Amino acid sequence: VGAEALIRWQHPDKGLLAPNTFLPYLEKESDVMFELGLWVFKTAFNQHNNWQKEGLDLTLSINVTSHELQHENFLKELKKLLNTYPKIDPKTIEFEVLESHAFEDFEHVSKVLQKCKEIGFSIALDDFGTGYAALHYLKKFPMNNLKIDKSFVLDLTTERNSLSIIEASMGLAHAFNCSVIAEGVESEEQGRILLQFGCEFAQGFCIAKPMEANK
């Protein structure tokens, strides 16, 4: 039903690098992170536009960091992209925000995301369960989807606590009128258990590994 934009660095000497090998070095460089995030957005919008021309009907998820959400030009750049790609319906784009990033500057971030939601974009709270989100904040957070962190999915066949956490997360999502997406599904057995809990959307290696857009 959808795809997620994942960044990789084609290093001239070391080959293809995963984000955890280079993003941590950039975290303190706010301007660099904003420019990198903007490049990701431009690349993702362009790819989404090309897929739509080919008749591929997908939603596209894009990770957005606190560096972008707290930058004064974020909404302005977003509107520029919509003007550049007028045929893209904002409803087909979802912004994923890490739980740990969403509550760094809650008042500002939630206002920016609310404006994004008013434009038509969907909002997903990513890696749910790994941060420190209080129910007070969750109640006010403008989200459409809640993504259960893969650490709870990977061992749900062996850890009863993980089953309880997933069941509780499903209940929270329904209370906040959100859909649930399970991350890190690597086996059919995990998928069957999630379906029994009523979780109908998932991502992970069992469904597809990261791949280039043309594949």
Backbone as JSON Lines, residues from 0, in Angstrom:
{"i":0,"aa":"V","n":[0.82,-1.22,0.0],"ca":[0.0,0.0,0.0],"c":[0.85,1.26,0.0]}
{"i":1,"aa":"G","n":[2.14,1.13,0.31],"ca":[2.98,2.31,0.37],"c":[4.46,1.98,0.37]}
{"i":2,"aa":"A","n":[5.25,3.03,0.34],"ca":[6.72,2.89,0.39],"c":[7.26,3.95,1.33]}
{"i":3,"aa":"E","n":[8.48,3.72,1.8],"ca":[9.14,4.68,2.69],"c":[10.47,5.1,2.07]}
{"i":4,"aa":"A","n":[10.74,6.41,2.1],"ca":[12.0,6.91,1.57],"c":[13.11,6.65,2.59]}
{"i":5,"aa":"L","n":[14.13,5.9,2.18],"ca":[15.25,5.55,3.05],"c":[16.54,6.08,2.44]}
{"i":6,"aa":"I","n":[17.33,6.78,3.25],"ca":[18.55,7.38,2.72],"c":[19.74,6.43,2.83]}
{"i":7,"aa":"R","n":[20.6,6.46,1.81],"ca":[21.87,5.72,1.8],"c":[22.93,6.65,1.22]}
{"i":8,"aa":"W","n":[24.17,6.42,1.57],"ca":[25.27,7.22,1.03],"c":[26.17,6.33,0.19]}
{"i":9,"aa":"Q","n":[26.26,6.66,-1.1],"ca":[27.16,5.94,-1.98],"c":[28.55,6.54,-1.82]}
{"i":10,"aa":"H","n":[29.32,5.98,-0.88],"ca":[30.64,6.51,-0.56],"c":[31.64,6.1,-1.64]}
{"i":11,"aa":"P","n":[32.53,7.02,-2.07],"ca":[33.47,6.71,-3.15],"c":[34.45,5.57,-2.82]}
{"i":12,"aa":"D","n":[34.74,5.39,-1.54],"ca":[35.69,4.34,-1.15],"c":[35.05,3.18,-0.4]}
{"i":13,"aa":"K","n":[34.08,3.49,0.46],"ca":[33.51,2.47,1.34],"c":[32.24,1.81,0.8]}
{"i":14,"aa":"G","n":[31.78,2.27,-0.37],"ca":[30.56,1.67,-0.94],"c":[29.29,2.24,-0.32]}
{"i":15,"aa":"L","n":[28.24,1.44,-0.36],"ca":[26.93,1.9,0.1],"c":[26.85,1.85,1.62]}
{"i":16,"aa":"L","n":[26.59,3.02,2.23],"ca":[26.57,3.11,3.69],"c":[25.14,3.33,4.2]}
{"i":17,"aa":"A","n":[24.81,2.64,5.28],"ca":[23.51,2.81,5.93],"c":[23.51,4.11,6.75]}
{"i":18,"aa":"P","n":[22.34,4.67,7.03],"ca":[22.27,5.97,7.71],"c":[22.91,6.0,9.09]}
{"i":19,"aa":"N","n":[22.89,4.87,9.82],"ca":[23.47,4.9,11.17],"c":[24.99,5.02,11.16]}
{"i":20,"aa":"T","n":[25.6,4.93,9.96],"ca":[27.06,5.08,9.89],"c":[27.49,6.53,9.64]}
{"i":21,"aa":"F","n":[26.54,7.39,9.26],"ca":[26.94,8.79,8.99],"c":[26.02,9.84,9.62]}
{"i":22,"aa":"L","n":[24.73,9.55,9.81],"ca":[23.83,10.56,10.37],"c":[24.21,10.99,11.79]}
{"i":23,"aa":"P","n":[24.66,10.08,12.66],"ca":[25.03,10.52,14.02],"c":[26.09,11.62,14.04]}
{"i":24,"aa":"Y","n":[26.96,11.64,13.02],"ca":[28.0,12.67,12.96],"c":[27.44,14.03,12.56]}
{"i":25,"aa":"L","n":[26.24,14.04,12.0],"ca":[25.65,15.28,11.52],"c":[24.6,15.86,12.46]}
{"i":26,"aa":"E","n":[24.22,15.08,13.48],"ca":[23.11,15.46,14.36],"c":[23.26,16.86,14.98]}
{"i":27,"aa":"K","n":[24.5,17.23,15.29],"ca":[24.72,18.52,15.94],"c":[24.84,19.67,14.93]}
{"i":28,"aa":"E","n":[24.87,19.33,13.65],"ca":[24.97,20.34,12.59],"c":[23.58,20.64,12.04]}
{"i":29,"aa":"S","n":[22.87,21.53,12.7],"ca":[21.47,21.78,12.36],"c":[21.27,22.23,10.91]}
{"i":30,"aa":"D","n":[22.13,23.14,10.44],"ca":[21.98,23.64,9.07],"c":[22.23,22.54,8.05]}
{"i":31,"aa":"V","n":[23.24,21.71,8.32],"ca":[23.54,20.61,7.41],"c":[22.4,19.6,7.4]}
{"i":32,"aa":"M","n":[21.86,19.3,8.59],"ca":[20.75,18.35,8.69],"c":[19.51,18.87,7.97]}
{"i":33,"aa":"F","n":[19.27,20.18,8.06],"ca":[18.12,20.75,7.37],"c":[18.29,20.64,5.86]}
{"i":34,"aa":"E","n":[19.5,20.96,5.36],"ca":[19.77,20.88,3.93],"c":[19.67,19.45,3.43]}
{"i":35,"aa":"L","n":[20.17,18.51,4.23],"ca":[20.09,17.09,3.86],"c":[18.63,16.65,3.84]}
{"i":36,"aa":"G","n":[17.88,17.07,4.86],"ca":[16.46,16.72,4.92],"c":[15.7,17.3,3.74]}
{"i":37,"aa":"L","n":[16.05,18.52,3.35],"ca":[15.4,19.16,2.22],"c":[15.71,18.41,0.92]}
{"i":38,"aa":"W","n":[16.96,17.93,0.8],"ca":[17.33,17.13,-0.38],"c":[16.51,15.84,-0.42]}
{"i":39,"aa":"V","n":[16.32,15.22,0.73],"ca":[15.51,14.0,0.81],"c":[14.08,14.29,0.36]}
{"i":40,"aa":"F","n":[13.52,15.38,0.83],"ca":[12.16,15.75,0.46],"c":[12.04,15.97,-1.05]}
{"i":41,"aa":"K","n":[12.97,16.72,-1.61],"ca":[12.93,16.99,-3.05],"c":[13.06,15.71,-3.87]}
{"i":42,"aa":"T","n":[13.97,14.84,-3.45],"ca":[14.18,13.56,-4.15],"c":[12.94,12.68,-4.04]}
{"i":43,"aa":"A","n":[12.35,12.64,-2.83],"ca":[11.17,11.79,-2.61],"c":[9.96,12.3,-3.39]}
{"i":44,"aa":"F","n":[9.75,13.61,-3.39],"ca":[8.62,14.19,-4.14],"c":[8.78,13.91,-5.63]}
{"i":45,"aa":"N","n":[9.99,14.05,-6.14],"ca":[10.24,13.8,-7.56],"c":[9.96,12.34,-7.91]}
{"i":46,"aa":"Q","n":[10.41,11.43,-7.04],"ca":[10.17,10.0,-7.29],"c":[8.69,9.67,-7.21]}
{"i":47,"aa":"H","n":[8.02,10.24,-6.24],"ca":[6.58,10.0,-6.07],"c":[5.82,10.5,-7.3]}
{"i":48,"aa":"N","n":[6.23,11.64,-7.81],"ca":[5.6,12.21,-9.01],"c":[5.81,11.28,-10.21]}
{"i":49,"aa":"N","n":[7.02,10.74,-10.34],"ca":[7.3,9.8,-11.44],"c":[6.47,8.54,-11.32]}
{"i":50,"aa":"W","n":[6.35,8.01,-10.09],"ca":[5.53,6.81,-9.89],"c":[4.08,7.06,-10.26]}
{"i":51,"aa":"Q","n":[3.58,8.24,-9.91],"ca":[2.19,8.56,-10.24],"c":[1.98,8.63,-11.75]}
{"i":52,"aa":"K","n":[2.97,9.17,-12.46],"ca":[2.9,9.22,-13.92],"c":[2.83,7.82,-14.53]}
{"i":53,"aa":"E","n":[3.5,6.87,-13.85],"ca":[3.51,5.48,-14.31],"c":[2.27,4.72,-13.88]}
{"i":54,"aa":"G","n":[1.38,5.39,-13.13],"ca":[0.15,4.75,-12.69],"c":[0.28,3.96,-11.41]}
{"i":55,"aa":"L","n":[1.39,4.14,-10.68],"ca":[1.6,3.41,-9.43],"c":[0.95,4.19,-8.29]}
{"i":56,"aa":"D","n":[-0.09,3.59,-7.71],"ca":[-0.89,4.26,-6.69],"c":[-0.4,3.85,-5.3]}
{"i":57,"aa":"L","n":[0.52,4.64,-4.75],"ca":[1.11,4.34,-3.44],"c":[1.09,5.58,-2.56]}
{"i":58,"aa":"T","n":[1.13,5.36,-1.25],"ca":[1.45,6.46,-0.35],"c":[2.95,6.42,-0.13]}
{"i":59,"aa":"L","n":[3.53,7.56,0.14],"ca":[4.98,7.64,0.36],"c":[5.26,8.26,1.72]}
{"i":60,"aa":"S","n":[6.0,7.53,2.55],"ca":[6.37,8.03,3.87],"c":[7.77,8.65,3.81]}
{"i":61,"aa":"I","n":[7.9,9.8,4.45],"ca":[9.19,10.5,4.5],"c":[9.5,10.83,5.96]}
{"i":62,"aa":"N","n":[10.68,10.45,6.4],"ca":[11.09,10.76,7.76],"c":[11.44,12.24,7.87]}
{"i":63,"aa":"V","n":[10.93,12.87,8.9],"ca":[11.23,14.28,9.13],"c":[11.8,14.42,10.54]}
{"i":64,"aa":"T","n":[12.91,15.15,10.65],"ca":[13.61,15.27,11.93],"c":[13.23,16.57,12.65]}
{"i":65,"aa":"S","n":[13.67,16.66,13.88],"ca":[13.42,17.88,14.65],"c":[14.13,19.08,14.03]}
{"i":66,"aa":"H","n":[15.25,18.81,13.33],"ca":[15.98,19.9,12.67],"c":[15.1,20.58,11.62]}
{"i":67,"aa":"E","n":[14.35,19.79,10.89],"ca":[13.46,20.36,9.87],"c":[12.25,21.02,10.5]}
{"i":68,"aa":"L","n":[11.64,20.32,11.45],"ca":[10.41,20.83,12.07],"c":[10.63,22.13,12.83]}
{"i":69,"aa":"Q","n":[11.84,22.31,13.35],"ca":[12.12,23.52,14.12],"c":[12.73,24.63,13.26]}
{"i":70,"aa":"H","n":[12.97,24.34,11.98],"ca":[13.56,25.34,11.1],"c":[12.49,26.31,10.61]}
{"i":71,"aa":"E","n":[12.8,27.58,10.59],"ca":[11.81,28.6,10.24],"c":[11.33,28.51,8.79]}
{"i":72,"aa":"N","n":[12.11,27.88,7.91],"ca":[11.73,27.81,6.5],"c":[11.08,26.48,6.09]}
{"i":73,"aa":"F","n":[10.83,25.61,7.04],"ca":[10.33,24.28,6.69],"c":[9.01,24.34,5.92]}
{"i":74,"aa":"L","n":[8.02,25.01,6.46],"ca":[6.72,25.08,5.8],"c":[6.8,25.8,4.46]}
{"i":75,"aa":"K","n":[7.63,26.81,4.41],"ca":[7.81,27.56,3.15],"c":[8.38,26.66,2.06]}
{"i":76,"aa":"E","n":[9.39,25.84,2.41],"ca":[9.99,24.92,1.44],"c":[9.0,23.84,1.03]}
{"i":77,"aa":"L","n":[8.17,23.44,1.97],"ca":[7.16,22.41,1.69],"c":[6.14,22.92,0.67]}
{"i":78,"aa":"K","n":[5.72,24.15,0.84],"ca":[4.77,24.75,-0.09],"c":[5.38,24.92,-1.49]}
{"i":79,"aa":"K","n":[6.69,25.2,-1.52],"ca":[7.39,25.3,-2.81],"c":[7.34,23.97,-3.55]}
{"i":80,"aa":"L","n":[7.54,22.88,-2.8],"ca":[7.52,21.55,-3.41],"c":[6.14,21.23,-3.97]}
{"i":81,"aa":"L","n":[5.11,21.61,-3.25],"ca":[3.75,21.36,-3.74],"c":[3.46,22.16,-5.0]}
{"i":82,"aa":"N","n":[4.04,23.36,-5.08],"ca":[3.88,24.17,-6.3],"c":[4.67,23.57,-7.46]}
{"i":83,"aa":"T","n":[5.82,22.96,-7.14],"ca":[6.64,22.34,-8.18],"c":[5.97,21.08,-8.72]}
{"i":84,"aa":"Y","n":[5.27,20.36,-7.83],"ca":[4.59,19.11,-8.23],"c":[3.1,19.23,-7.92]}
{"i":85,"aa":"P","n":[2.38,20.03,-8.72],"ca":[0.97,20.31,-8.44],"c":[0.05,19.09,-8.53]}
{"i":86,"aa":"K","n":[0.5,18.03,-9.21],"ca":[-0.36,16.84,-9.36],"c":[-0.26,15.9,-8.15]}
{"i":87,"aa":"I","n":[0.69,16.17,-7.24],"ca":[0.82,15.33,-6.05],"c":[-0.23,15.75,-5.02]}
{"i":88,"aa":"D","n":[-1.06,14.8,-4.63],"ca":[-2.05,15.04,-3.59],"c":[-1.36,14.88,-2.24]}
{"i":89,"aa":"P","n":[-1.38,15.91,-1.39],"ca":[-0.72,15.8,-0.08],"c":[-1.18,14.59,0.73]}
{"i":90,"aa":"K","n":[-2.4,14.11,0.46],"ca":[-2.92,12.95,1.21],"c":[-2.14,11.68,0.92]}
{"i":91,"aa":"T","n":[-1.35,11.69,-0.17],"ca":[-0.57,10.5,-0.51],"c":[0.85,10.56,0.08]}
{"i":92,"aa":"I","n":[1.12,11.61,0.87],"ca":[2.42,11.76,1.52],"c":[2.24,11.71,3.03]}
{"i":93,"aa":"E","n":[3.09,10.91,3.68],"ca":[3.04,10.82,5.14],"c":[4.39,11.21,5.73]}
{"i":94,"aa":"F","n":[4.35,12.04,6.77],"ca":[5.56,12.43,7.47],"c":[5.72,11.56,8.72]}
{"i":95,"aa":"E","n":[6.88,10.93,8.84],"ca":[7.16,10.1,10.02],"c":[8.07,10.86,10.98]}
{"i":96,"aa":"V","n":[7.63,10.98,12.21],"ca":[8.39,11.7,13.23],"c":[8.74,10.73,14.35]}
{"i":97,"aa":"L","n":[10.03,10.63,14.66],"ca":[10.45,9.77,15.77],"c":[9.83,10.26,17.07]}
{"i":98,"aa":"E","n":[9.43,9.3,17.9],"ca":[8.83,9.68,19.19],"c":[9.79,10.57,19.98]}
{"i":99,"aa":"S","n":[11.08,10.26,19.93],"ca":[12.07,11.04,20.68],"c":[12.22,12.46,20.14]}
{"i":100,"aa":"H","n":[11.94,12.66,18.82],"ca":[12.03,13.99,18.23],"c":[10.75,14.8,18.43]}
{"i":101,"aa":"A","n":[9.64,14.09,18.48],"ca":[8.34,14.77,18.5],"c":[8.14,15.62,19.74]}
{"i":102,"aa":"F","n":[8.8,15.25,20.83],"ca":[8.53,15.93,22.1],"c":[9.71,16.76,22.59]}
{"i":103,"aa":"E","n":[10.69,17.03,21.69],"ca":[11.82,17.88,22.06],"c":[11.37,19.32,22.3]}
{"i":104,"aa":"D","n":[10.57,19.83,21.41],"ca":[9.99,21.17,21.56],"c":[8.52,21.01,21.17]}
{"i":105,"aa":"F","n":[7.77,20.4,22.09],"ca":[6.44,19.89,21.75],"c":[5.51,20.97,21.2]}
{"i":106,"aa":"E","n":[5.47,22.1,21.85],"ca":[4.52,23.15,21.43],"c":[4.78,23.58,19.99]}
{"i":107,"aa":"H","n":[6.05,23.83,19.66],"ca":[6.39,24.28,18.31],"c":[6.18,23.16,17.28]}
{"i":108,"aa":"V","n":[6.72,21.97,17.6],"ca":[6.63,20.84,16.67],"c":[5.18,20.47,16.38]}
{"i":109,"aa":"S","n":[4.36,20.42,17.42],"ca":[2.96,20.04,17.22],"c":[2.2,21.07,16.37]}
{"i":110,"aa":"K","n":[2.57,22.36,16.53],"ca":[1.93,23.4,15.71],"c":[2.31,23.26,14.25]}
{"i":111,"aa":"V","n":[3.59,22.99,13.99],"ca":[4.05,22.81,12.61],"c":[3.38,21.6,11.98]}
{"i":112,"aa":"L","n":[3.32,20.51,12.73],"ca":[2.7,19.29,12.21],"c":[1.2,19.47,12.0]}
{"i":113,"aa":"Q","n":[0.57,20.25,12.86],"ca":[-0.86,20.53,12.69],"c":[-1.09,21.28,11.39]}
{"i":114,"aa":"K","n":[-0.2,22.22,11.07],"ca":[-0.31,22.95,9.8],"c":[-0.11,22.02,8.61]}
{"i":115,"aa":"C","n":[0.83,21.07,8.76],"ca":[1.05,20.08,7.71],"c":[-0.21,19.23,7.51]}
{"i":116,"aa":"K","n":[-0.83,18.88,8.62],"ca":[-2.05,18.06,8.57],"c":[-3.19,18.84,7.91]}
{"i":117,"aa":"E","n":[-3.25,20.14,8.18],"ca":[-4.29,20.98,7.58],"c":[-4.1,21.1,6.07]}
{"i":118,"aa":"I","n":[-2.84,21.06,5.62],"ca":[-2.56,21.07,4.18],"c":[-3.05,19.78,3.53]}
{"i":119,"aa":"G","n":[-3.03,18.69,4.32],"ca":[-3.5,17.4,3.8],"c":[-2.56,16.24,4.05]}
{"i":120,"aa":"F","n":[-1.34,16.52,4.52],"ca":[-0.37,15.47,4.78],"c":[-0.79,14.62,5.98]}
{"i":121,"aa":"S","n":[-0.4,13.34,5.95],"ca":[-0.63,12.46,7.1],"c":[0.59,12.51,8.01]}
{"i":122,"aa":"I","n":[0.36,12.25,9.29],"ca":[1.44,12.28,10.27],"c":[1.5,10.93,10.99]}
{"i":123,"aa":"A","n":[2.7,10.37,11.07],"ca":[2.89,9.11,11.79],"c":[3.9,9.31,12.91]}
{"i":124,"aa":"L","n":[3.6,8.76,14.08],"ca":[4.56,8.76,15.19],"c":[5.37,7.48,15.08]}
{"i":125,"aa":"D","n":[6.67,7.63,14.82],"ca":[7.55,6.5,14.51],"c":[8.25,5.97,15.75]}
{"i":126,"aa":"D","n":[8.62,4.68,15.71],"ca":[9.35,4.02,16.8],"c":[8.63,4.16,18.13]}
{"i":127,"aa":"F","n":[7.31,4.02,18.09],"ca":[6.53,4.2,19.31],"c":[6.92,3.16,20.36]}
{"i":128,"aa":"G","n":[7.09,3.64,21.59],"ca":[7.44,2.75,22.69],"c":[8.88,2.87,23.11]}
{"i":129,"aa":"T","n":[9.69,3.6,22.32],"ca":[11.12,3.73,22.63],"c":[11.46,5.08,23.26]}
{"i":130,"aa":"G","n":[10.52,6.0,23.23],"ca":[10.76,7.33,23.79],"c":[10.1,7.48,25.15]}
{"i":131,"aa":"Y","n":[9.72,8.71,25.45],"ca":[9.13,8.99,26.77],"c":[7.84,9.78,26.62]}
{"i":132,"aa":"A","n":[7.04,9.38,25.66],"ca":[5.82,10.14,25.38],"c":[4.77,9.92,26.46]}
{"i":133,"aa":"A","n":[4.4,11.01,27.16],"ca":[3.35,10.93,28.16],"c":[2.0,10.98,27.45]}
{"i":134,"aa":"L","n":[0.99,10.39,28.07],"ca":[-0.34,10.39,27.47],"c":[-0.85,11.81,27.25]}
{"i":135,"aa":"H","n":[-0.43,12.71,28.12],"ca":[-0.83,14.12,28.0],"c":[-0.4,14.68,26.65]}
{"i":136,"aa":"Y","n":[0.82,14.34,26.21],"ca":[1.32,14.82,24.93],"c":[0.71,14.04,23.77]}
{"i":137,"aa":"L","n":[0.58,12.73,23.95],"ca":[0.0,11.92,22.88],"c":[-1.4,12.38,22.52]}
{"i":138,"aa":"K","n":[-2.14,12.78,23.54],"ca":[-3.51,13.23,23.32],"c":[-3.56,14.45,22.42]}
{"i":139,"aa":"K","n":[-2.51,15.3,22.5],"ca":[-2.48,16.54,21.73],"c":[-1.71,16.42,20.43]}
{"i":140,"aa":"F","n":[-1.02,15.31,20.24],"ca":[-0.16,15.18,19.06],"c":[-1.01,14.89,17.82]}
{"i":141,"aa":"P","n":[-0.83,15.67,16.73],"ca":[-1.69,15.53,15.54],"c":[-1.3,14.38,14.63]}
{"i":142,"aa":"M","n":[-1.51,13.14,15.07],"ca":[-1.06,11.98,14.29],"c":[-2.22,11.23,13.66]}
{"i":143,"aa":"N","n":[-1.94,10.63,12.5],"ca":[-2.89,9.75,11.83],"c":[-2.55,8.29,12.06]}
{"i":144,"aa":"N","n":[-1.23,8.01,12.17],"ca":[-0.76,6.64,12.32],"c":[0.24,6.52,13.47]}
{"i":145,"aa":"L","n":[0.25,5.37,14.08],"ca":[1.21,5.07,15.14],"c":[2.0,3.84,14.71]}
{"i":146,"aa":"K","n":[3.32,3.96,14.7],"ca":[4.18,2.87,14.24],"c":[4.85,2.19,15.43]}
{"i":147,"aa":"I","n":[4.52,0.92,15.64],"ca":[5.09,0.17,16.76],"c":[6.54,-0.18,16.44]}
{"i":148,"aa":"D","n":[7.44,0.13,17.35],"ca":[8.87,-0.1,17.12],"c":[9.17,-1.58,16.91]}
{"i":149,"aa":"K","n":[10.14,-1.84,16.03],"ca":[10.49,-3.2,15.67],"c":[11.01,-4.04,16.83]}
{"i":150,"aa":"S","n":[11.55,-3.38,17.87],"ca":[12.08,-4.13,19.0],"c":[10.99,-4.94,19.7]}
{"i":151,"aa":"F","n":[9.73,-4.5,19.6],"ca":[8.62,-5.24,20.2],"c":[8.08,-6.31,19.25]}
{"i":152,"aa":"V","n":[8.31,-6.11,17.96],"ca":[7.79,-7.04,16.96],"c":[8.73,-8.24,16.79]}
{"i":153,"aa":"L","n":[10.03,-7.98,16.83],"ca":[11.01,-9.04,16.56],"c":[10.91,-10.21,17.52]}
{"i":154,"aa":"D","n":[10.58,-9.94,18.8],"ca":[10.54,-11.04,19.77],"c":[9.13,-11.34,20.27]}
{"i":155,"aa":"L","n":[8.11,-10.95,19.49],"ca":[6.75,-11.16,19.97],"c":[6.36,-12.63,20.02]}
{"i":156,"aa":"T","n":[7.12,-13.49,19.32],"ca":[6.82,-14.93,19.37],"c":[7.45,-15.6,20.58]}
{"i":157,"aa":"T","n":[8.35,-14.9,21.27],"ca":[9.04,-15.5,22.41],"c":[8.86,-14.72,23.72]}
{"i":158,"aa":"E","n":[8.53,-13.44,23.62],"ca":[8.4,-12.6,24.81],"c":[6.95,-12.2,25.04]}
{"i":159,"aa":"R","n":[6.38,-12.68,26.13],"ca":[4.99,-12.35,26.43],"c":[4.8,-10.85,26.67]}
{"i":160,"aa":"N","n":[5.84,-10.21,27.24],"ca":[5.75,-8.77,27.5],"c":[5.57,-7.98,26.22]}
{"i":161,"aa":"S","n":[6.23,-8.44,25.13],"ca":[6.1,-7.75,23.84],"c":[4.68,-7.85,23.32]}
{"i":162,"aa":"L","n":[4.06,-9.02,23.54],"ca":[2.66,-9.18,23.13],"c":[1.77,-8.19,23.88]}
{"i":163,"aa":"S","n":[2.03,-8.04,25.18],"ca":[1.23,-7.13,26.0],"c":[1.42,-5.68,25.55]}
{"i":164,"aa":"I","n":[2.68,-5.32,25.21],"ca":[2.97,-3.96,24.76],"c":[2.27,-3.66,23.44]}
{"i":165,"aa":"I","n":[2.29,-4.64,22.53],"ca":[1.62,-4.45,21.24],"c":[0.11,-4.31,21.43]}
{"i":166,"aa":"E","n":[-0.44,-5.15,22.3],"ca":[-1.88,-5.07,22.57],"c":[-2.24,-3.71,23.18]}
{"i":167,"aa":"A","n":[-1.4,-3.23,24.1],"ca":[-1.65,-1.92,24.72],"c":[-1.51,-0.79,23.71]}
{"i":168,"aa":"S","n":[-0.51,-0.92,22.82],"ca":[-0.3,0.1,21.78],"c":[-1.49,0.16,20.83]}
{"i":169,"aa":"M","n":[-2.05,-1.0,20.51],"ca":[-3.23,-1.04,19.65],"c":[-4.39,-0.3,20.32]}
{"i":170,"aa":"G","n":[-4.54,-0.54,21.63],"ca":[-5.62,0.11,22.36],"c":[-5.44,1.62,22.39]}
{"i":171,"aa":"L","n":[-4.2,2.08,22.59],"ca":[-3.92,3.52,22.58],"c":[-4.23,4.13,21.22]}
{"i":172,"aa":"A","n":[-3.79,3.45,20.18],"ca":[-4.02,3.96,18.83],"c":[-5.51,4.11,18.55]}
{"i":173,"aa":"H","n":[-6.29,3.11,18.94],"ca":[-7.73,3.19,18.72],"c":[-8.35,4.32,19.54]}
{"i":174,"aa":"A","n":[-7.82,4.52,20.76],"ca":[-8.33,5.59,21.61],"c":[-8.09,6.95,20.97]}
{"i":175,"aa":"F","n":[-6.96,7.08,20.26],"ca":[-6.63,8.34,19.61],"c":[-7.06,8.37,18.14]}
{"i":176,"aa":"N","n":[-7.87,7.37,17.76],"ca":[-8.42,7.3,16.4],"c":[-7.32,7.24,15.34]}
{"i":177,"aa":"C","n":[-6.33,6.4,15.6],"ca":[-5.2,6.24,14.68],"c":[-5.13,4.82,14.13]}
{"i":178,"aa":"S","n":[-4.49,4.69,12.98],"ca":[-4.17,3.37,12.45],"c":[-2.83,2.94,13.03]}
{"i":179,"aa":"V","n":[-2.55,1.64,12.97],"ca":[-1.3,1.1,13.52],"c":[-0.51,0.42,12.42]}
{"i":180,"aa":"I","n":[0.79,0.68,12.41],"ca":[1.71,0.0,11.5],"c":[2.8,-0.65,12.34]}
{"i":181,"aa":"A","n":[3.03,-1.94,12.13],"ca":[4.07,-2.65,12.87],"c":[5.35,-2.66,12.05]}
{"i":182,"aa":"E","n":[6.46,-2.26,12.68],"ca":[7.76,-2.24,11.99],"c":[8.53,-3.54,12.27]}
{"i":183,"aa":"G","n":[9.42,-3.88,11.35],"ca":[10.34,-4.99,11.6],"c":[9.75,-6.38,11.49]}
{"i":184,"aa":"V","n":[8.73,-6.55,10.65],"ca":[8.14,-7.88,10.48],"c":[9.05,-8.71,9.57]}
{"i":185,"aa":"E","n":[9.61,-9.77,10.12],"ca":[10.58,-10.58,9.37],"c":[10.13,-12.01,9.13]}
{"i":186,"aa":"S","n":[8.94,-12.38,9.6],"ca":[8.46,-13.74,9.37],"c":[6.94,-13.74,9.22]}
{"i":187,"aa":"E","n":[6.43,-14.75,8.56],"ca":[4.98,-14.88,8.39],"c":[4.3,-15.11,9.74]}
{"i":188,"aa":"E","n":[4.98,-15.81,10.63],"ca":[4.41,-16.06,11.95],"c":[4.15,-14.76,12.69]}
{"i":189,"aa":"Q","n":[5.11,-13.84,12.62],"ca":[4.92,-12.52,13.25],"c":[3.72,-11.81,12.63]}
{"i":190,"aa":"G","n":[3.63,-11.9,11.3],"ca":[2.52,-11.27,10.6],"c":[1.18,-11.85,11.02]}
{"i":191,"aa":"R","n":[1.1,-13.17,11.19],"ca":[-0.17,-13.8,11.59],"c":[-0.58,-13.36,12.99]}
{"i":192,"aa":"I","n":[0.4,-13.28,13.9],"ca":[0.09,-12.84,15.27],"c":[-0.43,-11.41,15.27]}
{"i":193,"aa":"L","n":[0.22,-10.55,14.49],"ca":[-0.21,-9.15,14.42],"c":[-1.62,-9.04,13.86]}
{"i":194,"aa":"L","n":[-1.94,-9.86,12.87],"ca":[-3.29,-9.85,12.3],"c":[-4.32,-10.28,13.35]}
{"i":195,"aa":"Q","n":[-3.94,-11.22,14.2],"ca":[-4.84,-11.67,15.26],"c":[-5.14,-10.54,16.24]}
{"i":196,"aa":"F","n":[-4.17,-9.64,16.41],"ca":[-4.37,-8.49,17.28],"c":[-5.13,-7.37,16.58]}
{"i":197,"aa":"G","n":[-5.36,-7.53,15.28],"ca":[-6.07,-6.5,14.53],"c":[-5.17,-5.5,13.84]}
{"i":198,"aa":"C","n":[-3.86,-5.78,13.81],"ca":[-2.91,-4.9,13.13],"c":[-2.8,-5.33,11.67]}
{"i":199,"aa":"E","n":[-3.32,-4.53,10.76],"ca":[-3.43,-4.92,9.36],"c":[-2.34,-4.33,8.47]}
{"i":200,"aa":"F","n":[-1.5,-3.46,9.02],"ca":[-0.44,-2.83,8.23],"c":[0.91,-3.08,8.88]}
{"i":201,"aa":"A","n":[1.88,-3.41,8.05],"ca":[3.22,-3.71,8.58],"c":[4.26,-3.41,7.52]}
{"i":202,"aa":"Q","n":[5.51,-3.33,7.99],"ca":[6.63,-3.23,7.07],"c":[7.78,-4.05,7.65]}
{"i":203,"aa":"G","n":[8.67,-4.49,6.78],"ca":[9.79,-5.31,7.25],"c":[10.3,-6.21,6.15]}
{"i":204,"aa":"F","n":[11.37,-6.91,6.43],"ca":[12.03,-7.74,5.42],"c":[11.14,-8.86,4.89]}
{"i":205,"aa":"C","n":[10.15,-9.28,5.67],"ca":[9.24,-10.33,5.2],"c":[8.42,-9.83,4.01]}
{"i":206,"aa":"I","n":[8.18,-8.51,3.98],"ca":[7.39,-7.91,2.91],"c":[8.31,-7.44,1.79]}
{"i":207,"aa":"A","n":[9.35,-6.69,2.14],"ca":[10.31,-6.23,1.15],"c":[11.53,-5.65,1.85]}
{"i":208,"aa":"K","n":[12.69,-5.91,1.31],"ca":[13.92,-5.28,1.81],"c":[14.09,-3.93,1.13]}
{"i":209,"aa":"P","n":[14.91,-3.04,1.72],"ca":[15.17,-1.77,1.05],"c":[15.7,-1.99,-0.37]}
{"i":210,"aa":"M","n":[15.19,-1.22,-1.3],"ca":[15.61,-1.4,-2.71],"c":[15.57,-0.06,-3.43]}
{"i":211,"aa":"E","n":[16.19,-0.02,-4.58],"ca":[16.17,1.2,-5.38],"c":[14.78,1.42,-5.96]}
{"i":212,"aa":"A","n":[14.48,2.67,-6.25],"ca":[13.12,3.04,-6.68],"c":[12.68,2.31,-7.95]}
{"i":213,"aa":"N","n":[13.65,2.07,-8.86],"ca":[13.25,1.44,-10.13],"c":[12.99,-0.05,-10.01]}
{"i":214,"aa":"K","n":[13.17,-0.61,-8.81],"ca":[12.9,-2.04,-8.63],"c":[11.54,-2.28,-7.98]}
